[in-house]
Coordinates of C-alpha atoms and ligand atoms in Angstrom, one line a residue:
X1 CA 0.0 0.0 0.0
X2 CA 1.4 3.5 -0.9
X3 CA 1.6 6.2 2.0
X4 CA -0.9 8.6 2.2
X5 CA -2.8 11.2 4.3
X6 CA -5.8 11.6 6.5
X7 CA -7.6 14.6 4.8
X8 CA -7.7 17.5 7.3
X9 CA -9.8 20.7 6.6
X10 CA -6.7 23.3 6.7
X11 CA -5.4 21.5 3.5
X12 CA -3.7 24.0 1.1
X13 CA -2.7 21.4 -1.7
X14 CA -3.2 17.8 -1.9
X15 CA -1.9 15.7 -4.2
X16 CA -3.4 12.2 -4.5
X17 CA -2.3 8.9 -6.2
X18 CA 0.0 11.0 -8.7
X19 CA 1.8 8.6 -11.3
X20 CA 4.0 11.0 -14.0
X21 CA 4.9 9.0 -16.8
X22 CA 8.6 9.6 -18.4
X23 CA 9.2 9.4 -22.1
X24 CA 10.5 5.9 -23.4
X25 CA 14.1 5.2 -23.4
X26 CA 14.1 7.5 -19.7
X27 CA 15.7 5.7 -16.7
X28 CA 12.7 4.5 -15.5
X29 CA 8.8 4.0 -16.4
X30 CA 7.4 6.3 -14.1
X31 CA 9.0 10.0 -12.3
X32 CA 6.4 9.5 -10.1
X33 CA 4.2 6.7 -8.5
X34 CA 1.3 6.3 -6.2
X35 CA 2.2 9.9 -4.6
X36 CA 0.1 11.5 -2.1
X37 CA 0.7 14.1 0.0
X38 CA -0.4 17.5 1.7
X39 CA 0.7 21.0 1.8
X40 CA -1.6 22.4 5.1
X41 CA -2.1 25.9 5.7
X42 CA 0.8 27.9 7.7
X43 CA 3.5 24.7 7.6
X44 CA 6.5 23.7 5.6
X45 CA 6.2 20.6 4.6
X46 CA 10.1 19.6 3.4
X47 CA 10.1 17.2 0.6
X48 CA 13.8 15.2 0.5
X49 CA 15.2 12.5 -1.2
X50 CA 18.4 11.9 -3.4
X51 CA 18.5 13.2 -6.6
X52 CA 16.3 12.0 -9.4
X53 CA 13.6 10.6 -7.0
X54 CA 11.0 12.3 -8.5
X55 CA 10.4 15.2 -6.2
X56 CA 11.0 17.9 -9.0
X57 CA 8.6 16.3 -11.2
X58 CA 6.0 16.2 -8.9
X59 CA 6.3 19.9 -8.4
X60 CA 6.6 20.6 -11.8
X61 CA 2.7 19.1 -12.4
X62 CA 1.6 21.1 -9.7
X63 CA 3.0 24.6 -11.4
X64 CA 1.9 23.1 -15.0
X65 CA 5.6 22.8 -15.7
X66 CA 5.9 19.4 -16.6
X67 CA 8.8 18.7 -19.6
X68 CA 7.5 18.4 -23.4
X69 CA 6.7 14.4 -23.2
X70 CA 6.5 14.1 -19.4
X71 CA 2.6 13.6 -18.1
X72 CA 0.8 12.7 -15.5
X73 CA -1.1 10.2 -16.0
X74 CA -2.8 9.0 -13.2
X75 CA -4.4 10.9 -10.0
X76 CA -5.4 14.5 -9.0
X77 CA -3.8 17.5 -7.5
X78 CA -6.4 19.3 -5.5
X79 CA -5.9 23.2 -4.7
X80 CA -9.1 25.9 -4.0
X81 CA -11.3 23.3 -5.0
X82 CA -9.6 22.5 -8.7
X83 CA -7.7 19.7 -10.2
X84 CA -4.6 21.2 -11.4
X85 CA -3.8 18.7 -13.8
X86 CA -7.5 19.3 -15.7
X87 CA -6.4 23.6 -15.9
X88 CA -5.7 24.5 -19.5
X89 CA -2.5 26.3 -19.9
X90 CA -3.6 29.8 -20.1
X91 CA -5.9 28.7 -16.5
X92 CA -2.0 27.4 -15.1
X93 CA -0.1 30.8 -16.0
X94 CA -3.2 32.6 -14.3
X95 CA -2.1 30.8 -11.2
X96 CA 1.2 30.9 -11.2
X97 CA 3.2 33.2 -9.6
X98 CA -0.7 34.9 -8.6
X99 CA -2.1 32.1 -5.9
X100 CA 1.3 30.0 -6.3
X101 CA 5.1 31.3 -6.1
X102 CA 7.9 29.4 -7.1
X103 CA 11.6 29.4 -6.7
X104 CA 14.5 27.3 -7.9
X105 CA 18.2 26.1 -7.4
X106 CA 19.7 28.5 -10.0
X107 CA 18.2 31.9 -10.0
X108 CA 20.6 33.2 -12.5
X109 CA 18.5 30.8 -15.3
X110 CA 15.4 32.2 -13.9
X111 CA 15.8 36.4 -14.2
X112 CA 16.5 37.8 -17.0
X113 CA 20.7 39.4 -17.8
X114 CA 18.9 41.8 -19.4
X115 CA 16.8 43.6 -17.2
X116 CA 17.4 45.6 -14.0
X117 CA 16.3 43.9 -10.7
X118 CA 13.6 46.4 -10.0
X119 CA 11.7 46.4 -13.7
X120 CA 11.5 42.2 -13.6
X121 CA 9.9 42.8 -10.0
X122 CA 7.9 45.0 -11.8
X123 CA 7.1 42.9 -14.6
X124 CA 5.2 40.1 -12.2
X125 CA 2.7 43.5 -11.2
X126 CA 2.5 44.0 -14.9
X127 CA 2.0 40.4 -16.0
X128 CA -1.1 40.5 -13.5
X129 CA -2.4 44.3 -14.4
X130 CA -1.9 45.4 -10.9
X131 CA -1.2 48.8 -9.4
X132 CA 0.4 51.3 -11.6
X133 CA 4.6 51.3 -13.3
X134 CA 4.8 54.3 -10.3
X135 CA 3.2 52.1 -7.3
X136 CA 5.0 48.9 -9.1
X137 CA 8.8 50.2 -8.5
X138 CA 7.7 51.4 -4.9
X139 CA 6.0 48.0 -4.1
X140 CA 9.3 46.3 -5.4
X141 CA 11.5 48.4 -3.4
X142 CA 9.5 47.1 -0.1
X143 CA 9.8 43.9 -1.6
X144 CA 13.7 44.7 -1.8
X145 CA 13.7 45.7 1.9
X146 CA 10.9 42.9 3.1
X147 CA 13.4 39.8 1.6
X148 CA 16.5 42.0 3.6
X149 CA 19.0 43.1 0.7
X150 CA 21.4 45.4 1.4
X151 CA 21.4 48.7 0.2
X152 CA 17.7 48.1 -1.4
X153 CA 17.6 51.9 -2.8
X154 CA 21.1 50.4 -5.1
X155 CA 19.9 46.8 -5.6
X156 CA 16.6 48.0 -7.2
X157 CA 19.1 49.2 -10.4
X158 CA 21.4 46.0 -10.7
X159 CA 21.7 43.6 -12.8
X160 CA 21.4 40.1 -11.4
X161 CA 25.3 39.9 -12.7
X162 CA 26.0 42.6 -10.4
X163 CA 24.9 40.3 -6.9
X164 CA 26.0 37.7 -5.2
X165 CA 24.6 34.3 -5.8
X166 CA 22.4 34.6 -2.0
X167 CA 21.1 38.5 -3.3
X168 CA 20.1 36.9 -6.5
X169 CA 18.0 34.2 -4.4
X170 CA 16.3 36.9 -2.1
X171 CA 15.3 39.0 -5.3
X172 CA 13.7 35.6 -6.9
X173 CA 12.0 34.8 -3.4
X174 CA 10.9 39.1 -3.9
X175 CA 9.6 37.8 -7.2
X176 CA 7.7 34.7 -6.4
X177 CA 6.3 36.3 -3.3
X178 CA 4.9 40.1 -4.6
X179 CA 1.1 38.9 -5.7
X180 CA 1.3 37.4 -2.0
X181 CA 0.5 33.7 -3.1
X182 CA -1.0 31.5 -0.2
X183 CA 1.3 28.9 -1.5
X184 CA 5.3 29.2 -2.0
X185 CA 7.3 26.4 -3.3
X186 CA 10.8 26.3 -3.3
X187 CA 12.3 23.7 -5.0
X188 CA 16.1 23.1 -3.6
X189 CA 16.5 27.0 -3.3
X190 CA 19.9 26.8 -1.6
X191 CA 21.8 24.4 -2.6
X192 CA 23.7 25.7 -4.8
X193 CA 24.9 28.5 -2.1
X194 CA 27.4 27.9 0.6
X195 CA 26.9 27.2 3.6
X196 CA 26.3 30.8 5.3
X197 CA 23.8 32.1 2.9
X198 CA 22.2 28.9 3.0
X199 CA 21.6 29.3 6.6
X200 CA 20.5 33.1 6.0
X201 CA 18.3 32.2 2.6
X202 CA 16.6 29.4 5.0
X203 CA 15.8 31.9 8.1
X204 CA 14.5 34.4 5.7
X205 CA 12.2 31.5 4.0
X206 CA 11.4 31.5 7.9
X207 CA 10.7 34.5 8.5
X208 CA 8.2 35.1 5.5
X209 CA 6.6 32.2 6.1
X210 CA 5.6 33.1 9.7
X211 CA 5.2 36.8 8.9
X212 CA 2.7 36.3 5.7
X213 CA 0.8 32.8 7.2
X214 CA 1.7 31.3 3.8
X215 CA 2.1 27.6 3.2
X216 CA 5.6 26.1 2.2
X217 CA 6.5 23.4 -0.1
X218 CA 10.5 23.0 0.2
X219 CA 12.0 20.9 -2.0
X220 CA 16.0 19.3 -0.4
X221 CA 17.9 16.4 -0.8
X222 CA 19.5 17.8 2.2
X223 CA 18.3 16.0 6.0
X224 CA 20.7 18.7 7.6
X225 CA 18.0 21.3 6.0
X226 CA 14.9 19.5 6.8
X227 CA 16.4 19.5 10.5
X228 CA 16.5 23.8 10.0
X229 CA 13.3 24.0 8.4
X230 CA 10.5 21.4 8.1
X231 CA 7.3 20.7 10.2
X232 CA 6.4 18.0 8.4
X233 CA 8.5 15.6 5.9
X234 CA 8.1 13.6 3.2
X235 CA 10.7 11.0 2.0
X236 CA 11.2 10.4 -1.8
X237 CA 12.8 7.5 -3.1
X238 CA 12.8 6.3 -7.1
X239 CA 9.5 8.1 -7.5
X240 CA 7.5 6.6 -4.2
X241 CA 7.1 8.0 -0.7
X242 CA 8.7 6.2 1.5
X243 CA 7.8 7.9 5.1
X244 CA 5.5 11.0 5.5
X245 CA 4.6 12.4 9.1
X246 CA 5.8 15.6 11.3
X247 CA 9.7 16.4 11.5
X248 CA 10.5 15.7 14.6
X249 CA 9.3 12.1 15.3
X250 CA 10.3 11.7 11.6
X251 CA 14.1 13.0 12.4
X252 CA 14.4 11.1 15.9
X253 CA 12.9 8.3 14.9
X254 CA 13.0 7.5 11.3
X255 CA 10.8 4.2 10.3
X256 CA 12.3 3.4 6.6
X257 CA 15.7 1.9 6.3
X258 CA 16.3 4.3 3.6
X259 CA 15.3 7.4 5.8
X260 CA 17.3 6.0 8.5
X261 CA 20.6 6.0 6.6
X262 CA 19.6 9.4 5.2
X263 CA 19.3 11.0 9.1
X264 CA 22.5 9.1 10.5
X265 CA 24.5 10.5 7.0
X266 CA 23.5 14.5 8.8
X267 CA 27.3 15.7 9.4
X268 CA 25.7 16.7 12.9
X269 CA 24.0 13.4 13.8
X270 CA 27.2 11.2 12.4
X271 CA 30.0 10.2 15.1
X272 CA 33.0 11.1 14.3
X273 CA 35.2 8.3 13.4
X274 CA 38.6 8.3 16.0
X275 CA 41.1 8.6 14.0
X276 CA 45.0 9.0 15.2
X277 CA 46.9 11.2 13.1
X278 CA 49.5 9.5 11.9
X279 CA 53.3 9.9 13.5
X280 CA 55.0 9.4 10.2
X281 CA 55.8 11.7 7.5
X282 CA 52.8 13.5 6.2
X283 CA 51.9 12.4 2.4
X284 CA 51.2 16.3 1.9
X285 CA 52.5 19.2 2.6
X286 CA 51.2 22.4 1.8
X287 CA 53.4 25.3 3.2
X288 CA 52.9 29.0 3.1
X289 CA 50.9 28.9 0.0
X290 CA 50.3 32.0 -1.2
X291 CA 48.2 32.8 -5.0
X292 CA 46.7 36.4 -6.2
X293 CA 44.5 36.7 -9.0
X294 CA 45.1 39.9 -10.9
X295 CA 42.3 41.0 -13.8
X296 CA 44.2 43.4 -16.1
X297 CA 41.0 46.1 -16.4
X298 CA 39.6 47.0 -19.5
X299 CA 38.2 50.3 -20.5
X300 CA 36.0 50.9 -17.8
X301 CA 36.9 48.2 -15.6
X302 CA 39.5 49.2 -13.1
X303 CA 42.2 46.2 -12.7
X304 CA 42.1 44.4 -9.7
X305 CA 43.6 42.0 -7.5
X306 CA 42.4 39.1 -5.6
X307 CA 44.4 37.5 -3.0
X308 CA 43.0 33.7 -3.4
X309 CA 45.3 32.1 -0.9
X310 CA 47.4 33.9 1.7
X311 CA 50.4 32.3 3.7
X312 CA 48.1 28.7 3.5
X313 CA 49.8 25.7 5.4
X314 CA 48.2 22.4 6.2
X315 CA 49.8 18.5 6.1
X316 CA 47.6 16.0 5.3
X317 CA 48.7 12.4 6.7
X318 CA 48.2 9.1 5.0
X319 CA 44.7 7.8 4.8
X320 CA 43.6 11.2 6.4
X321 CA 40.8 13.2 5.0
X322 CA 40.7 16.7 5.9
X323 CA 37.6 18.9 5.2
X324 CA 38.0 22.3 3.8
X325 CA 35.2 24.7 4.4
X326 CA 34.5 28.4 4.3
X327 CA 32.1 30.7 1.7
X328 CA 32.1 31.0 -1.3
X329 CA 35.0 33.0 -2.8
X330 CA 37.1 32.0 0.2
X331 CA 39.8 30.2 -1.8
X332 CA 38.9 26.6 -1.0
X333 CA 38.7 25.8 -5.0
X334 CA 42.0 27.4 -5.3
X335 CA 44.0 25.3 -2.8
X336 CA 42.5 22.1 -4.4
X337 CA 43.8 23.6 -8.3
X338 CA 47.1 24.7 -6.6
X339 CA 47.5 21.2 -5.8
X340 CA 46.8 19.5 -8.8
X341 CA 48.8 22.1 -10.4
X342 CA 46.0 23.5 -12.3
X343 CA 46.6 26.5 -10.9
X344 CA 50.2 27.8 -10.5
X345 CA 50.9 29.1 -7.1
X346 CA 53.0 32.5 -6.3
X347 CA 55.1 31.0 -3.6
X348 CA 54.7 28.6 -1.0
X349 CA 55.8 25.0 -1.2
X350 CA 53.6 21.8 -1.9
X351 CA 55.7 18.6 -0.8
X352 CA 54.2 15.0 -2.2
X353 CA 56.2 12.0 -0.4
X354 CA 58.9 14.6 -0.3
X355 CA 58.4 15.6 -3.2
X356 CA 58.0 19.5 -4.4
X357 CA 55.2 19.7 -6.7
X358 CA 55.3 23.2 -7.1
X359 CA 58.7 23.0 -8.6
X360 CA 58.1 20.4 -11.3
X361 CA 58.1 20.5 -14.7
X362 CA 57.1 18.9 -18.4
X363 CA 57.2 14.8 -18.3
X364 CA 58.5 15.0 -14.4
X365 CA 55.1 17.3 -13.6
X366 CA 52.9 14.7 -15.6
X367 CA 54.4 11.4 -13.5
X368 CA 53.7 13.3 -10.5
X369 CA 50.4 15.2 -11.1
X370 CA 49.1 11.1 -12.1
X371 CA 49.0 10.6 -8.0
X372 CA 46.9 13.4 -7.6
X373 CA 43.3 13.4 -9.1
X374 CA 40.5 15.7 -8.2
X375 CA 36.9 15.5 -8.8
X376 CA 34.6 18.8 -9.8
X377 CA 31.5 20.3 -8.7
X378 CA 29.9 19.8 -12.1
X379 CA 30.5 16.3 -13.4
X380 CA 29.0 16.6 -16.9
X381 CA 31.8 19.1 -17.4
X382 CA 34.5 16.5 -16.8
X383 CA 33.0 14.0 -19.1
X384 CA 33.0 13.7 -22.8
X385 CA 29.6 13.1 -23.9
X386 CA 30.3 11.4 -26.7
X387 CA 32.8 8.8 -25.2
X388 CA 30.8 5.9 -23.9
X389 CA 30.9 5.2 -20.2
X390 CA 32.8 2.1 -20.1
X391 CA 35.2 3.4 -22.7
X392 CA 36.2 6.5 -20.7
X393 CA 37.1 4.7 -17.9
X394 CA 39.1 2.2 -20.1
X395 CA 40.8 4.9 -21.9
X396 CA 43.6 6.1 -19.8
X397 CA 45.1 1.9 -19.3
X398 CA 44.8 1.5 -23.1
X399 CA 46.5 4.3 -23.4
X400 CA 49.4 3.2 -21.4
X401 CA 49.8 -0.1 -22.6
X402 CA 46.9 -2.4 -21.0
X403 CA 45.2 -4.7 -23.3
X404 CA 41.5 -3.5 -24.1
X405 CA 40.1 -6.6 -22.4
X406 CA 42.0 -6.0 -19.7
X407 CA 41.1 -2.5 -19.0
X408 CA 37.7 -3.0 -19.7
X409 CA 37.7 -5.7 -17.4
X410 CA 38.9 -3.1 -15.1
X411 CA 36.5 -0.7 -15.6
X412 CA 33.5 -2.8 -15.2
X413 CA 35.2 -3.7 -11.3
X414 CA 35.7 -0.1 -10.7
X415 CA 31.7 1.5 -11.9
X416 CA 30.7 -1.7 -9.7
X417 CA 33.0 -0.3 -6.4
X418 CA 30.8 3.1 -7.2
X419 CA 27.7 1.1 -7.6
X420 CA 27.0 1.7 -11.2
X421 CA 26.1 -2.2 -11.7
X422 CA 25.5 -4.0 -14.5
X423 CA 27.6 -1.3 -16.1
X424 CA 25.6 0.8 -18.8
X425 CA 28.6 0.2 -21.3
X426 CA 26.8 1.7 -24.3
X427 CA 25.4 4.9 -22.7
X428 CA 26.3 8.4 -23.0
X429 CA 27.9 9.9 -19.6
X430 CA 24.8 12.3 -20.3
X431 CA 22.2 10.1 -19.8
X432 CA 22.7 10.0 -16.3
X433 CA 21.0 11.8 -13.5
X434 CA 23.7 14.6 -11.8
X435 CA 24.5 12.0 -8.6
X436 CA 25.3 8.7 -11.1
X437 CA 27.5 10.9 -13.0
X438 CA 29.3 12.1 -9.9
X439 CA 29.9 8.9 -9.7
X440 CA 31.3 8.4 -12.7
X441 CA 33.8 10.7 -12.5
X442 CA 35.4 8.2 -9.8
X443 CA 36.7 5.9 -11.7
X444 CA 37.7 7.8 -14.3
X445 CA 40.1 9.7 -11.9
X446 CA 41.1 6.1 -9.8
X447 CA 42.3 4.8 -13.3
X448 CA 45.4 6.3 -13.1
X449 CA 46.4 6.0 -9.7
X450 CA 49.2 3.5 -10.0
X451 CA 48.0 0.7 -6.8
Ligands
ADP1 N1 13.2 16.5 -18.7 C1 13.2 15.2 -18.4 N2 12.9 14.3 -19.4 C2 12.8 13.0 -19.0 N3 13.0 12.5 -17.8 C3 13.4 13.3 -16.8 C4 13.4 14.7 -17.1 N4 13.8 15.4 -15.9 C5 13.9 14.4 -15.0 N5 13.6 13.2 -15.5 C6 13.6 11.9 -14.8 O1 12.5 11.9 -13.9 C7 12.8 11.2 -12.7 C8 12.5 12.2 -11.5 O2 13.4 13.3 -11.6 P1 13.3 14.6 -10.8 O3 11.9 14.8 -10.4 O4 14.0 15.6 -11.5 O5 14.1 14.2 -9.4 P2 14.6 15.1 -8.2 O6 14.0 16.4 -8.3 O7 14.1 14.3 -7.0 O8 16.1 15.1 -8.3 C9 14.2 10.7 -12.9 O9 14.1 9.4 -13.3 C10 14.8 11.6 -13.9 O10 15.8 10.9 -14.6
MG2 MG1 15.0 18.3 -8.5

């Protein structure tokens, strides 16, 4: 029997026994299955689960967003009395943005370059005929203030370009909330922001919510965030609910296995592992690294100059992992490129085994750089689409002399270790949701490390 929900009279949106059928040739039959759950009035109801368990999608049919060849095609979602899925298009754009907001990971794909911050604000007033272009740029300045960006009075005449990644999210929650919808849902709004405006972009979602009564459908992957945020939870896996109730019996005592490993995986809830730091020579050493950017200025750009890395010294032992933390901008990319020698230090020193990294060159800098492998952010940009999965992993061996069988042999141990069994041989590294092709990446970097 799937989950599901007593019906209660403050419900705000229900969805009920929602199945949203994927084109052929997707990863799987159906986005969604057997889905039912509430949004109640006044409560932020968190949905979480990894990535690609349908939790998107299902938001998505409730805005009338679904992909071209993506349908629901079972259920109802009930808001105000309607069936969403029966509205016509021109009935969905009516409603959105009006009775429902909505904000995403990346607000830099939502606004438009283009356009100054306070004319787009302006735009959601116009798009609805309300109050006039004067009263519009007033109302988006209080929106300004209301969502707390600094200087408002400035920020009204940027460009999104010209803020930072957490302004840019406040002026798309200033968007999404100016027609004062009863209904905001915010699908994975901070994870693409470090970890201090994350926790500032979550107390102002809050905030509004408590100030404005408004309900709150809040789309994570992130436990650690359901902890901050949710009253009530519902767990996503492979398009099915797996556990649905309040946050806090949910988060102390989880039911499903799968929500279980989920909550003990919460850096706060995990015990640290004792680990002794080793007594012998440190496999890396990082002293006094230092590494400015300069930009050179253009005609109307003053030059400037960035110090990434200043007088940076750590030692990393053998079988050690050291986390590296701190906001965005704070140089943690840099020290990780500095080591790999993508990015060319100033001064400083960076001994492997002994060895100095920083002073190597040519074929010595390419034996060394092999022991060192780093994995990125963004996996699609580290794969070739058009090299075949197995085949990229097998590259690298063939390269240096192993027999095809051989290194395809290889590769197929190594995708299993990452639990990408039976290996998709013939696929594209494209076809892959973002966390499989994180994955990926792992054995295409092991490859080379010489066992
Ligand atoms: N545009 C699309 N076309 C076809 N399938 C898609 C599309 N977007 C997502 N999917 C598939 O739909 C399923 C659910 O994805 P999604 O709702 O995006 O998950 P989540 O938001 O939980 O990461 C996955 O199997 C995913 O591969
Ligand atoms: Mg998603």
């Amino acid at each position: 029997m799937p989950i599901t929900e007593n019906q209660s009279a403050d419900t705000v949106l229900s969805i009920r026994d929602l199945n949203i059928a994927l084109p052929k040739g997707a990863d799987r039959a159906l986005a969604v299955e057997d889905v039912s759950y509430d949004v109640k009035r006044g409560e932020i109801m968190c949905v979480v689960g990894e990535s690609g368990s349908g939790k998107s999608m299902a938001a998505n049919a409730v805005m009338g967003l679904l992909p071209k060849g993506v349908n629901a095609t079972q259920g109802e979602i009930l808001f105000e009395g309607q069936d969403l899925l029966a509205l016509t298009e021109k009935q969905h754009r009516a409603l959105r943005g009006l009775k429902i907001g909505m904000i995403f990971q990346e607000p830099m794909t939502a606004l438009n370059p283009l356009m100054r911050v306070g004319a787009q604000i302006a735009e959601v007033f116009e798009a609805h005929g309300q109050y006039t272009p004067k009263e519009r740029q007033a109302r988006a300045l209080e929106l300004l203030i209301e969502v707390g960006i600094p200087q408002p009075e400035k920020a009204i005449r940027a460009y999104p370009f010209e803020l930072s990644g957490g302004q840019r999210q406040r002026v798309m929650i200033a968007m999404a909330l100016a027609l004062e919808p009863v209904l905001l849902i915010a699908d994975e709004p901070t994870t693409a922001l470090d970890v201090t405006t994350q926790a500032q972009i979550l107390e102002l979602i809050r905030d509004l919510q408590q100030r404005r009564g408004m309900s709150v459908m809040f789309i994570t992957h992130d436990f650690g965030v359901v902890a901050e945020i949710a009253n009530r939870v519902c767990v996503m896996r492979h398009g099915k609910i797996v556990e649905l109730g309040d946050a806090k019996p949910v988060l102390q005592n989880p039911q499903d296995p799968y929500t279980q490993a989920l909550i003990a995986a919460i850096p706060s809830n995990a015990v640290p592992p004792h680990r002794e730091t080793s007594q012998v020579a440190p496999l890396l050493e990082i002293k006094q690294l230092n590494k400015v950017f300069r930009s050179r200025g253009g005609w109307l750009k003053p030059a400037r100059e960035v110090r990434a890395l200043e007088d940076v010294s750590l030692t990393l032992a053998r079988g050690e992992t050291v986390g590296i933390v701190g906001e965005s901008g704070s140089g943690k990319s840099t020290l990780g490129r500095c080591v790999v020698r993508l990015e060319h230090p100033d001064s400083g020193e960076l001994l492997l085994d002994g060895v100095n990294l920083s002073q190597l060159k040519g074929d010595a800098l390419r034996r060394e750089r092999h022991r060192v492998q780093m994995i990125f952010q963004d996996p699609y940009a580290s794969l070739n689409p058009r090299t075949k999965v197995g085949m990229a992993i097998a590259q690298g061996p063939i390269a240096n002399g192993t027999p095809k069988a051989a290194a395809l042999k290889q590769a197929g141990e190594l995708l299993d270790m990452v639990g990408l069994v039976p290996a998709p041989w013939s696929v594209s590294p494209t076809s892959f949701p973002v966390a499989s092709a994180s994955a990926l990446v792992l054995p295409e970097r092991w490859r080379s490390i010489p066992s």
